[in-house]
mmCIF file of C-alpha atoms in Angstrom:
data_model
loop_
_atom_site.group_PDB
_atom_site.id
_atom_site.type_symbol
_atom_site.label_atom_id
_atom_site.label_comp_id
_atom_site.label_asym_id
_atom_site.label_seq_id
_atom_site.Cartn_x
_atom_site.Cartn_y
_atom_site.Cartn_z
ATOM 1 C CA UNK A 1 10.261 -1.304 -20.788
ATOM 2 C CA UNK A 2 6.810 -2.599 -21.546
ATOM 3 C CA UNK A 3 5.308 -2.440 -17.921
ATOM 4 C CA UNK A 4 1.955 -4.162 -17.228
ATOM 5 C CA UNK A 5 -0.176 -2.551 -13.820
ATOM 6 C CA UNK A 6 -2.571 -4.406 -11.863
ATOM 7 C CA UNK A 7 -4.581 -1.377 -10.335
ATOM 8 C CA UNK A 8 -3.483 0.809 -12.307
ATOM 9 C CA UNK A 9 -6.264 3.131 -11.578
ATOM 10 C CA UNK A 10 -5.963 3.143 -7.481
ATOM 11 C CA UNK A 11 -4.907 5.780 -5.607
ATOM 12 C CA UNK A 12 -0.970 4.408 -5.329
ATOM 13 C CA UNK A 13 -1.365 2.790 -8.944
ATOM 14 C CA UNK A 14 -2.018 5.853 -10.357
ATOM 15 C CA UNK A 15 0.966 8.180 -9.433
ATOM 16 C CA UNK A 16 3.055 4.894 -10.115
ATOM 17 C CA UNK A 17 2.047 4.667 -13.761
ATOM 18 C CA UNK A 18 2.665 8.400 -14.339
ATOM 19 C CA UNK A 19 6.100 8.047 -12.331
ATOM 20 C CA UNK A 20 6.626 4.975 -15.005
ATOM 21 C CA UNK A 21 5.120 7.258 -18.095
ATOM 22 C CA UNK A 22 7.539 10.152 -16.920
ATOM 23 C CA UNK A 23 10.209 7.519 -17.170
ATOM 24 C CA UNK A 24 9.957 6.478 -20.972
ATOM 25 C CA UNK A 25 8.224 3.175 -20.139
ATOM 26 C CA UNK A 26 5.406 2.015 -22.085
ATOM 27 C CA UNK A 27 2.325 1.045 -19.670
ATOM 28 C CA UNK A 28 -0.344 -1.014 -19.953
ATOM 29 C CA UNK A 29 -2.790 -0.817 -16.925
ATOM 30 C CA UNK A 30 -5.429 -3.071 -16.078
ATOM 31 C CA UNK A 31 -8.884 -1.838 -15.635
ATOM 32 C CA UNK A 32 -12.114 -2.945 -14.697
ATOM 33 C CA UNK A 33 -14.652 0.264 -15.591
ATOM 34 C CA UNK A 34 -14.854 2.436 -18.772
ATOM 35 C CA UNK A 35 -13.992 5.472 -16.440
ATOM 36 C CA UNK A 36 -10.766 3.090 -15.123
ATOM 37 C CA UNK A 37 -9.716 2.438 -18.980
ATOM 38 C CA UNK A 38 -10.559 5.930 -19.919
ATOM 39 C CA UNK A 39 -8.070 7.592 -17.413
ATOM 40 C CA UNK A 40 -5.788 5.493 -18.198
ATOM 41 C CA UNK A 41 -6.326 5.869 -21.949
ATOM 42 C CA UNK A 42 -5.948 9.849 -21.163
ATOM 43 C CA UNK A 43 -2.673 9.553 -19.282
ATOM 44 C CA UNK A 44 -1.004 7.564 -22.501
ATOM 45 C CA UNK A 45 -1.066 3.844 -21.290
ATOM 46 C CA UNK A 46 -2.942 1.110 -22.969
ATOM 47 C CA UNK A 47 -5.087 -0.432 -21.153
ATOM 48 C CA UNK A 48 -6.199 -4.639 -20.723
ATOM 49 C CA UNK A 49 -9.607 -4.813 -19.462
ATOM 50 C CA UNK A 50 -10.369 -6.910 -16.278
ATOM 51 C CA UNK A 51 -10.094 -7.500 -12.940
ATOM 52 C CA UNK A 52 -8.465 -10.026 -10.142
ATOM 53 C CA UNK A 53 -11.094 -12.592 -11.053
ATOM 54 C CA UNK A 54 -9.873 -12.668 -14.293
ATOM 55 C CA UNK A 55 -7.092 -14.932 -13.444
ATOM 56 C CA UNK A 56 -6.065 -15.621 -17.538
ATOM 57 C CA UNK A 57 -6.408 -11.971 -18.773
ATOM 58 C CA UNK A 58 -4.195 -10.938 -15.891
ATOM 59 C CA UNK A 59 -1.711 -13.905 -16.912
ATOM 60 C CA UNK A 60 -1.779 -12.486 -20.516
ATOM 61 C CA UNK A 61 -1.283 -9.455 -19.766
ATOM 62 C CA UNK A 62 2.302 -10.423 -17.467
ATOM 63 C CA UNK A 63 3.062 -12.398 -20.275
ATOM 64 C CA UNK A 64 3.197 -9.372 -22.489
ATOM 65 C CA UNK A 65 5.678 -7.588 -20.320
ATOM 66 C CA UNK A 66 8.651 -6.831 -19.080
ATOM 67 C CA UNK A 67 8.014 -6.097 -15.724
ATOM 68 C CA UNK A 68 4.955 -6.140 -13.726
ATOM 69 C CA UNK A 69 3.480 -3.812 -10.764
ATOM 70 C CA UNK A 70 0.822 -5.854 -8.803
ATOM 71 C CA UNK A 71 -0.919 -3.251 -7.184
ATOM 72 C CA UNK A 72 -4.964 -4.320 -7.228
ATOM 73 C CA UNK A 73 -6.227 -5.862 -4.231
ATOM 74 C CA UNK A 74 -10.153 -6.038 -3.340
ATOM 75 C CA UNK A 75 -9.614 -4.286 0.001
ATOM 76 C CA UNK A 76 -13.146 -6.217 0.902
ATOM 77 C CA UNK A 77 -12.998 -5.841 4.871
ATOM 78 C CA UNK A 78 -16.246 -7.517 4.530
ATOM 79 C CA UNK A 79 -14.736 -11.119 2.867
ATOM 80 C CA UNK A 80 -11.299 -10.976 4.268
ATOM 81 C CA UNK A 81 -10.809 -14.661 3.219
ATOM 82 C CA UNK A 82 -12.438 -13.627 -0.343
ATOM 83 C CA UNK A 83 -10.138 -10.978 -0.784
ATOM 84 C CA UNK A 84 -7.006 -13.187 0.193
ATOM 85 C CA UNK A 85 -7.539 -15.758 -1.772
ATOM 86 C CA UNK A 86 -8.184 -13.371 -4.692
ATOM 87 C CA UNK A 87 -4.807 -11.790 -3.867
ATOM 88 C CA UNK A 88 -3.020 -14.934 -3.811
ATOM 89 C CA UNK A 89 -3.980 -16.664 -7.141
ATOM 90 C CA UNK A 90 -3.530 -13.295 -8.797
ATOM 91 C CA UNK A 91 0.230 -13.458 -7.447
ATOM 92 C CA UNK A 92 0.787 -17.109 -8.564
ATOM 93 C CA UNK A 93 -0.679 -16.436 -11.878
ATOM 94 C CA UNK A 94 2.211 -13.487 -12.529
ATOM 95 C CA UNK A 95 4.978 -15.313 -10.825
ATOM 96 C CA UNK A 96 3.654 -18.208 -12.971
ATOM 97 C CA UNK A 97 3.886 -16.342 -16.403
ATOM 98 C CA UNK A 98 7.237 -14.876 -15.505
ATOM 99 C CA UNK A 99 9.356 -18.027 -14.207
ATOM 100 C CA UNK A 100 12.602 -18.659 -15.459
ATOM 101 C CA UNK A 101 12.444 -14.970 -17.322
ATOM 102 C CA UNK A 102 14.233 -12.981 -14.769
ATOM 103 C CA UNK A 103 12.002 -10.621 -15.672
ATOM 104 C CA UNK A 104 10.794 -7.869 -12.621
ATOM 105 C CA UNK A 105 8.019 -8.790 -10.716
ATOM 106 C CA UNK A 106 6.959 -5.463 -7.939
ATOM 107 C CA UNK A 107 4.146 -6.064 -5.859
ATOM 108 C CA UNK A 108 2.439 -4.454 -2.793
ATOM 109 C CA UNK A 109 2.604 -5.755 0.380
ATOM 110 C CA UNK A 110 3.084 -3.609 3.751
ATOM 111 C CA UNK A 111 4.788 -3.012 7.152
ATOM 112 C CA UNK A 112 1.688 -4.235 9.497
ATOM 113 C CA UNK A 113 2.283 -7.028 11.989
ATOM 114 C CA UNK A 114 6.237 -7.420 11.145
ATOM 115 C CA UNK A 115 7.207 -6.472 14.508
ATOM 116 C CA UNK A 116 5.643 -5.231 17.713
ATOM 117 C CA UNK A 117 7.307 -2.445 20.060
ATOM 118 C CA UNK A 118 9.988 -1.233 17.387
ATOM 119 C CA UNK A 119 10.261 -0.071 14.204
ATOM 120 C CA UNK A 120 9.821 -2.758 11.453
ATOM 121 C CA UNK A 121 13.179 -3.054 9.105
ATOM 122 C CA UNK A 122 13.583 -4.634 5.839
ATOM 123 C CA UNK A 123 15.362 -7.008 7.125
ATOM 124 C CA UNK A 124 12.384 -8.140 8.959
ATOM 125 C CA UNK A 125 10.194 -11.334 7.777
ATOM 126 C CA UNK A 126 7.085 -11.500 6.788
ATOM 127 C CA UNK A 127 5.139 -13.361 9.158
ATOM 128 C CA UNK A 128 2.319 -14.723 7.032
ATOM 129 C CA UNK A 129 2.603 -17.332 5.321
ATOM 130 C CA UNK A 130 0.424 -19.428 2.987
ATOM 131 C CA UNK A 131 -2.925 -19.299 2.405
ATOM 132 C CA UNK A 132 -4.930 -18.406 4.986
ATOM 133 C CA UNK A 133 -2.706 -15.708 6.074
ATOM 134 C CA UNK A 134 -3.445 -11.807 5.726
ATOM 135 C CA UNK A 135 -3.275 -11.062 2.083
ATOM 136 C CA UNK A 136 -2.831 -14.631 1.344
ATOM 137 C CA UNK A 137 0.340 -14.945 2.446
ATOM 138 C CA UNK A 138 2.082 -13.168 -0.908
ATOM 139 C CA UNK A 139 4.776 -11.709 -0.328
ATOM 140 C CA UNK A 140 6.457 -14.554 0.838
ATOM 141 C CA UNK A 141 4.857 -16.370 -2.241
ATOM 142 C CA UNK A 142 6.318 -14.145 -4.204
ATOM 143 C CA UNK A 143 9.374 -13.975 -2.895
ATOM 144 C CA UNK A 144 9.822 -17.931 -3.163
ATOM 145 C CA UNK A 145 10.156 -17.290 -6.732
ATOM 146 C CA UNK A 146 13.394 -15.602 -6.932
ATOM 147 C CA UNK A 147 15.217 -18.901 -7.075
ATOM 148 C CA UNK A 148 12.719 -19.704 -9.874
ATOM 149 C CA UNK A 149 13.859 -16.970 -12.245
ATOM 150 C CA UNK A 150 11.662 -14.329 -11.301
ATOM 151 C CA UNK A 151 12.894 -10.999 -10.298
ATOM 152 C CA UNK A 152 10.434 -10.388 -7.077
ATOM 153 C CA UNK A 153 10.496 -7.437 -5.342
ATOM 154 C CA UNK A 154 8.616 -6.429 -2.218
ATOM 155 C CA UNK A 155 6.927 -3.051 -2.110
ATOM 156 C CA UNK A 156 6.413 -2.336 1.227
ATOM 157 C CA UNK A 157 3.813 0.838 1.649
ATOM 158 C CA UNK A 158 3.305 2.288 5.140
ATOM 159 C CA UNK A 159 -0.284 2.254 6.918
ATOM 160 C CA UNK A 160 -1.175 5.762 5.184
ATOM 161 C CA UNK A 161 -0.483 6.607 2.169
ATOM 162 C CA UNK A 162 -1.471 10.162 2.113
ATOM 163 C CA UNK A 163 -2.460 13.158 -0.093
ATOM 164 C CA UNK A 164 -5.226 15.217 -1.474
ATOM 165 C CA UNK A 165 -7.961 12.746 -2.733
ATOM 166 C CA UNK A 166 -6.576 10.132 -0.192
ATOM 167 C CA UNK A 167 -9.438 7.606 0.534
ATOM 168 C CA UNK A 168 -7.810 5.487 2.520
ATOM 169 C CA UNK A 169 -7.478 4.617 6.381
ATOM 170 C CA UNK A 170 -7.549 8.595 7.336
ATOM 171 C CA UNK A 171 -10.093 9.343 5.285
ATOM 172 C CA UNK A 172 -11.871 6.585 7.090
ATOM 173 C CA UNK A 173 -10.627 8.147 10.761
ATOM 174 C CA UNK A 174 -11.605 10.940 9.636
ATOM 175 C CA UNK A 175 -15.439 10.019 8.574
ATOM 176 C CA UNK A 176 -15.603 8.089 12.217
ATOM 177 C CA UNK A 177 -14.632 11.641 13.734
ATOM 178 C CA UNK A 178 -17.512 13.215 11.679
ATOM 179 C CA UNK A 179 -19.711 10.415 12.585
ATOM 180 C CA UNK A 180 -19.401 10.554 16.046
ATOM 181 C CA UNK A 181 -18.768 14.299 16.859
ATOM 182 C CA UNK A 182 -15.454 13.928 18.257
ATOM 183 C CA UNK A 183 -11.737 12.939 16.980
ATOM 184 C CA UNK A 184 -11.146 9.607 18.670
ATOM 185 C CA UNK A 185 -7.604 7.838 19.224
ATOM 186 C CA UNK A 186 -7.155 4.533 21.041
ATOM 187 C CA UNK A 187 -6.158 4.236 24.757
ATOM 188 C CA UNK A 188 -3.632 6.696 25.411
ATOM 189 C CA UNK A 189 -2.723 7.537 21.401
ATOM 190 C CA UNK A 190 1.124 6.388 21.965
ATOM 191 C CA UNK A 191 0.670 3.522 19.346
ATOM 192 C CA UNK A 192 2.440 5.071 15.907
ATOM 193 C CA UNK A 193 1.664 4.677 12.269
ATOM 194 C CA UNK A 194 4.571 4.675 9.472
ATOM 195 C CA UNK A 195 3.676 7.105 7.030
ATOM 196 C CA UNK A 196 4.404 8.340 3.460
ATOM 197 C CA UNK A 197 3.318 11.158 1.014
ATOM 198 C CA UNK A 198 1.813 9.275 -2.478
ATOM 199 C CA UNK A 199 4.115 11.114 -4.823
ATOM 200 C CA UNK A 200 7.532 10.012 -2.246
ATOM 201 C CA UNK A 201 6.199 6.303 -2.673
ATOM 202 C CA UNK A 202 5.238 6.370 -6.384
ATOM 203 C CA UNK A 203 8.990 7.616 -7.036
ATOM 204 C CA UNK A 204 10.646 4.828 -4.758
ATOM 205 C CA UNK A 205 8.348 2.229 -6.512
ATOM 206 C CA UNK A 206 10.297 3.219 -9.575
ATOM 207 C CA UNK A 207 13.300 3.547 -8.299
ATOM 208 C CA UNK A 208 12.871 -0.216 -7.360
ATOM 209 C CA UNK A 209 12.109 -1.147 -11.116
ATOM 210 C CA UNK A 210 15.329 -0.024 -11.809
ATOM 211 C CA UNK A 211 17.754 -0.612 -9.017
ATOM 212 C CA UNK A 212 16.567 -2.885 -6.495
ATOM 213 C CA UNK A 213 18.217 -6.550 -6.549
ATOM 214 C CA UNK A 214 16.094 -9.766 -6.662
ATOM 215 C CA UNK A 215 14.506 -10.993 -3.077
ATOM 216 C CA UNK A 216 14.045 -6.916 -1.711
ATOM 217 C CA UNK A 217 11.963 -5.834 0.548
ATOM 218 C CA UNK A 218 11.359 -1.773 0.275
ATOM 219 C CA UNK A 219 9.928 0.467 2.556
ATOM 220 C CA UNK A 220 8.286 3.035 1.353
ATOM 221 C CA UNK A 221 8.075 5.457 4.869
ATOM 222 C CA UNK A 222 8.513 8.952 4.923
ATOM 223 C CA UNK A 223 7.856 8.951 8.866
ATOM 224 C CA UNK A 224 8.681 6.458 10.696
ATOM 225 C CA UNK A 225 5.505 6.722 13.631
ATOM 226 C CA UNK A 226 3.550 9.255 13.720
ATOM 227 C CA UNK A 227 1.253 8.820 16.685
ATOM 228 C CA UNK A 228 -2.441 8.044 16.561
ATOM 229 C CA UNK A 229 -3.190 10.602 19.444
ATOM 230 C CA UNK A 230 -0.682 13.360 17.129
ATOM 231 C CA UNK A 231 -3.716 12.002 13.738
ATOM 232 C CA UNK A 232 -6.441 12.448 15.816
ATOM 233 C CA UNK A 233 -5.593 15.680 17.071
ATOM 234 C CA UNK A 234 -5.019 17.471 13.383
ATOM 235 C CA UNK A 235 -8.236 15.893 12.211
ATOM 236 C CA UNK A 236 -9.521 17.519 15.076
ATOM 237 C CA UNK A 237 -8.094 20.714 14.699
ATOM 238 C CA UNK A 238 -9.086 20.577 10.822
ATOM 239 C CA UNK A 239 -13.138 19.820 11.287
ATOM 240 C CA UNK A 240 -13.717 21.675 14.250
ATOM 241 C CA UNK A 241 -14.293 18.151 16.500
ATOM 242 C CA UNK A 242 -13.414 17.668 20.689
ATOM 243 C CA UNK A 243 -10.595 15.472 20.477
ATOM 244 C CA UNK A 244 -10.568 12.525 23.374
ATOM 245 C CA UNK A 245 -9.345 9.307 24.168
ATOM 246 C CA UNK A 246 -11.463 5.981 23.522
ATOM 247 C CA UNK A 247 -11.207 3.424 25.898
ATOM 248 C CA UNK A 248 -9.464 0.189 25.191
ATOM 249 C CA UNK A 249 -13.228 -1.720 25.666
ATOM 250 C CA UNK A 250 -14.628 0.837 23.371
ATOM 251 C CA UNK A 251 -12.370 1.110 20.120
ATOM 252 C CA UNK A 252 -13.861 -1.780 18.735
ATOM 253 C CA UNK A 253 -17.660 0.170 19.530
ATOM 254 C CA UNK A 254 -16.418 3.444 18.303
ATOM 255 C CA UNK A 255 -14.005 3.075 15.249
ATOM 256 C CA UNK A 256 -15.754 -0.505 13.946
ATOM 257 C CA UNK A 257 -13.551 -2.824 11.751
ATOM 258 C CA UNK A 258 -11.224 0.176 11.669
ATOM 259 C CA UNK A 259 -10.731 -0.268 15.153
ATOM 260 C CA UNK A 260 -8.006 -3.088 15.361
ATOM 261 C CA UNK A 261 -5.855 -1.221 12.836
ATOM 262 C CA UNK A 262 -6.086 1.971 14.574
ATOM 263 C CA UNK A 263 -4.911 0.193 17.827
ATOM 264 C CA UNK A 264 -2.269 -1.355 15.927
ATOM 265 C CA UNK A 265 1.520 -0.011 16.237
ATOM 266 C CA UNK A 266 2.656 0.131 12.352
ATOM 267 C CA UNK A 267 5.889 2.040 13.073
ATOM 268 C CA UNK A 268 8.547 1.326 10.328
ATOM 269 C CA UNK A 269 12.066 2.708 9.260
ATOM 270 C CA UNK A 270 13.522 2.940 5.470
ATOM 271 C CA UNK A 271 16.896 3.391 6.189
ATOM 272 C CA UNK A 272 18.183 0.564 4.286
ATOM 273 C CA UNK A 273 15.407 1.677 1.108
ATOM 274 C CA UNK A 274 16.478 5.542 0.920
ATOM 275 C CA UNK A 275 20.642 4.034 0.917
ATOM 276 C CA UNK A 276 19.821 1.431 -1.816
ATOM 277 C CA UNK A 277 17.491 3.325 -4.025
ATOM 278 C CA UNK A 278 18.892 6.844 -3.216
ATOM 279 C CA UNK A 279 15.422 7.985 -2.766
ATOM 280 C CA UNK A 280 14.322 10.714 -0.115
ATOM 281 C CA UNK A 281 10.939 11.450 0.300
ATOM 282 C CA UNK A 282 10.079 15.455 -0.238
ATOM 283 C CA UNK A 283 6.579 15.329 -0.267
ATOM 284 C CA UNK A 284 4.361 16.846 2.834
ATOM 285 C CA UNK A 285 3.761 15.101 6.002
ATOM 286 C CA UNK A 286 0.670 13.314 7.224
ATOM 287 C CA UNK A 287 -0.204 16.124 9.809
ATOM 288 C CA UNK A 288 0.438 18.849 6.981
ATOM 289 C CA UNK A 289 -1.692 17.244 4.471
ATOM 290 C CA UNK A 290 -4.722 16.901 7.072
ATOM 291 C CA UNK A 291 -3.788 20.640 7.954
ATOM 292 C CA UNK A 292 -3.686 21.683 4.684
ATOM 293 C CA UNK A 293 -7.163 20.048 3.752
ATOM 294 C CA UNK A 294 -6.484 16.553 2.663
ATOM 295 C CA UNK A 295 -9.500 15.153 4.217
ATOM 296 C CA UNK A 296 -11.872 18.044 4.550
ATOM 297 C CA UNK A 297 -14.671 18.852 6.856
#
């Protein structure tokens, strides 16, 4: 297949377009730097230049395909309502170019907010919709467009995605910890995070491309919860930091806009994922990674 990647270059976009090099397909990533276009150019994709306010090279580009990956996302905490509206007329634009193809359509979404004091399922709803909601309300955009000949699929990726060279939400922890001389968790560190090694959810990705029906919603989770008080504990065993509880009325003070999705409870399964896609993550855990020097001192 000729596959076109929005953020292509990322840290989950990358291992997804070697998974889909490995795989025989032809790639074309998009990319917004020389240094984006030249690693891409290195790996053997092509490469469209541009970026999510580029609304017609990104149509183009889905035009040109046979399946799309929408990966990019601004990831601005600082314009949240930027950043979602971005999202969301980059997601129309593909679902757009590809109605009444049947052609695949993957694109990131993820397991926060679905539920509250279980695990999240598959099965479970989005809650956001339209947009003003988180991320624009996409996936459920998206999603609206299987009954207009597009083949959507949800890729659901857990609250960590981990790894060497992750910069994500523990590296973040992790800086805070640094920051403040001690490894923090919220209240009493029994809220859990869903978690998955980068390689485990670049492979299930894939495995969507080829097998998952029109209108799914994957989870890619190696763990279902890992708790925040179990995170803060290796990071503090790996840099050498006290490790202590923050107080509800401080996590906002002490972890900053991180705060709210620290205190968060993003526990998820993938039950329903490993027993459609046959996929079963092999990759490390989250605590071995940060013992093993993922996010180093």
């Amino acid at each position: 297949m000729r596959v076109f990647v929005t953020g292509a270059s990322g840290w989950i976009g990358s291992a997804i377009v070697d998974e889909l090099l490995a795989a025989g397909h032809e790639v074309t990533g998009l990319a917004r730097s020389d240094a984006s276009a030249a690693a891409l150019a290195a790996k053997g994709a092509l490469v469209r230049r541009g970026d999510l306010d580029d609304p017609a090279g990104i149509r183009a580009g889905a035009e040109a395909a046979d399946a799309v990956f929408h990966l990019a996302n601004k990831h601005d905490w600082s314009d949240p309502i930027g950043t979602a509206a971005a999202e969301r007329t980059a997601v129309q634009t593909i679902a757009d170019a590809l109605a009444g193809s049947g052609r695949p359509f993957l694109l990131a979404s993820g397991i926060a907010g679905l539920t509250q004091g279980r695990p999240a399922t598959e099965a479970d709803p989005n809650p956001s919709h339209g947009p003003d909601a988180p991320r624009g309300g996409t996936e459920n955009l998206a999603l609206e467009y299987v009954d207009r000949g597009v083949h959507t699929v949800s890729l659901r990726f857990a609250p960590t995605v981990h790894g060497m060279g992750d910069h994500g939400f523990i590296s973040v922890i992790a800086n805070i910890a640094r920051q403040h001389g001690v490894s923090g968790y919220p209240a009493d560190g029994a809220n859990r995070w869903a978690a998955v090694h980068r390689t485990d959810a670049a492979r299930m990705a894939v495995l969507g491309l080829a097998k998952a029906p029109a209108g799914s919603r994957l989870h890619a989770i190696a763990e279902e919860g890992v708790t925040t008080k179990e995170i803060a504990a290796a990071i503090g065993r790996a840099l050498d930091l006290p490790v202590a509880a923050i107080a509800p009325d401080d996590v906002a003070r002490h972890f900053g806009w991180m705060g709210r999705f620290f205190a968060a409870d993003g526990a998820a399964s993938s039950t329903t994922t490993r027993e459609l896609l046959g996929w079963t993550p092999t990759g490390p855990t989250l605590l071995e990674d940060i013992a093993t020097g993922a996010y180093p001192a």
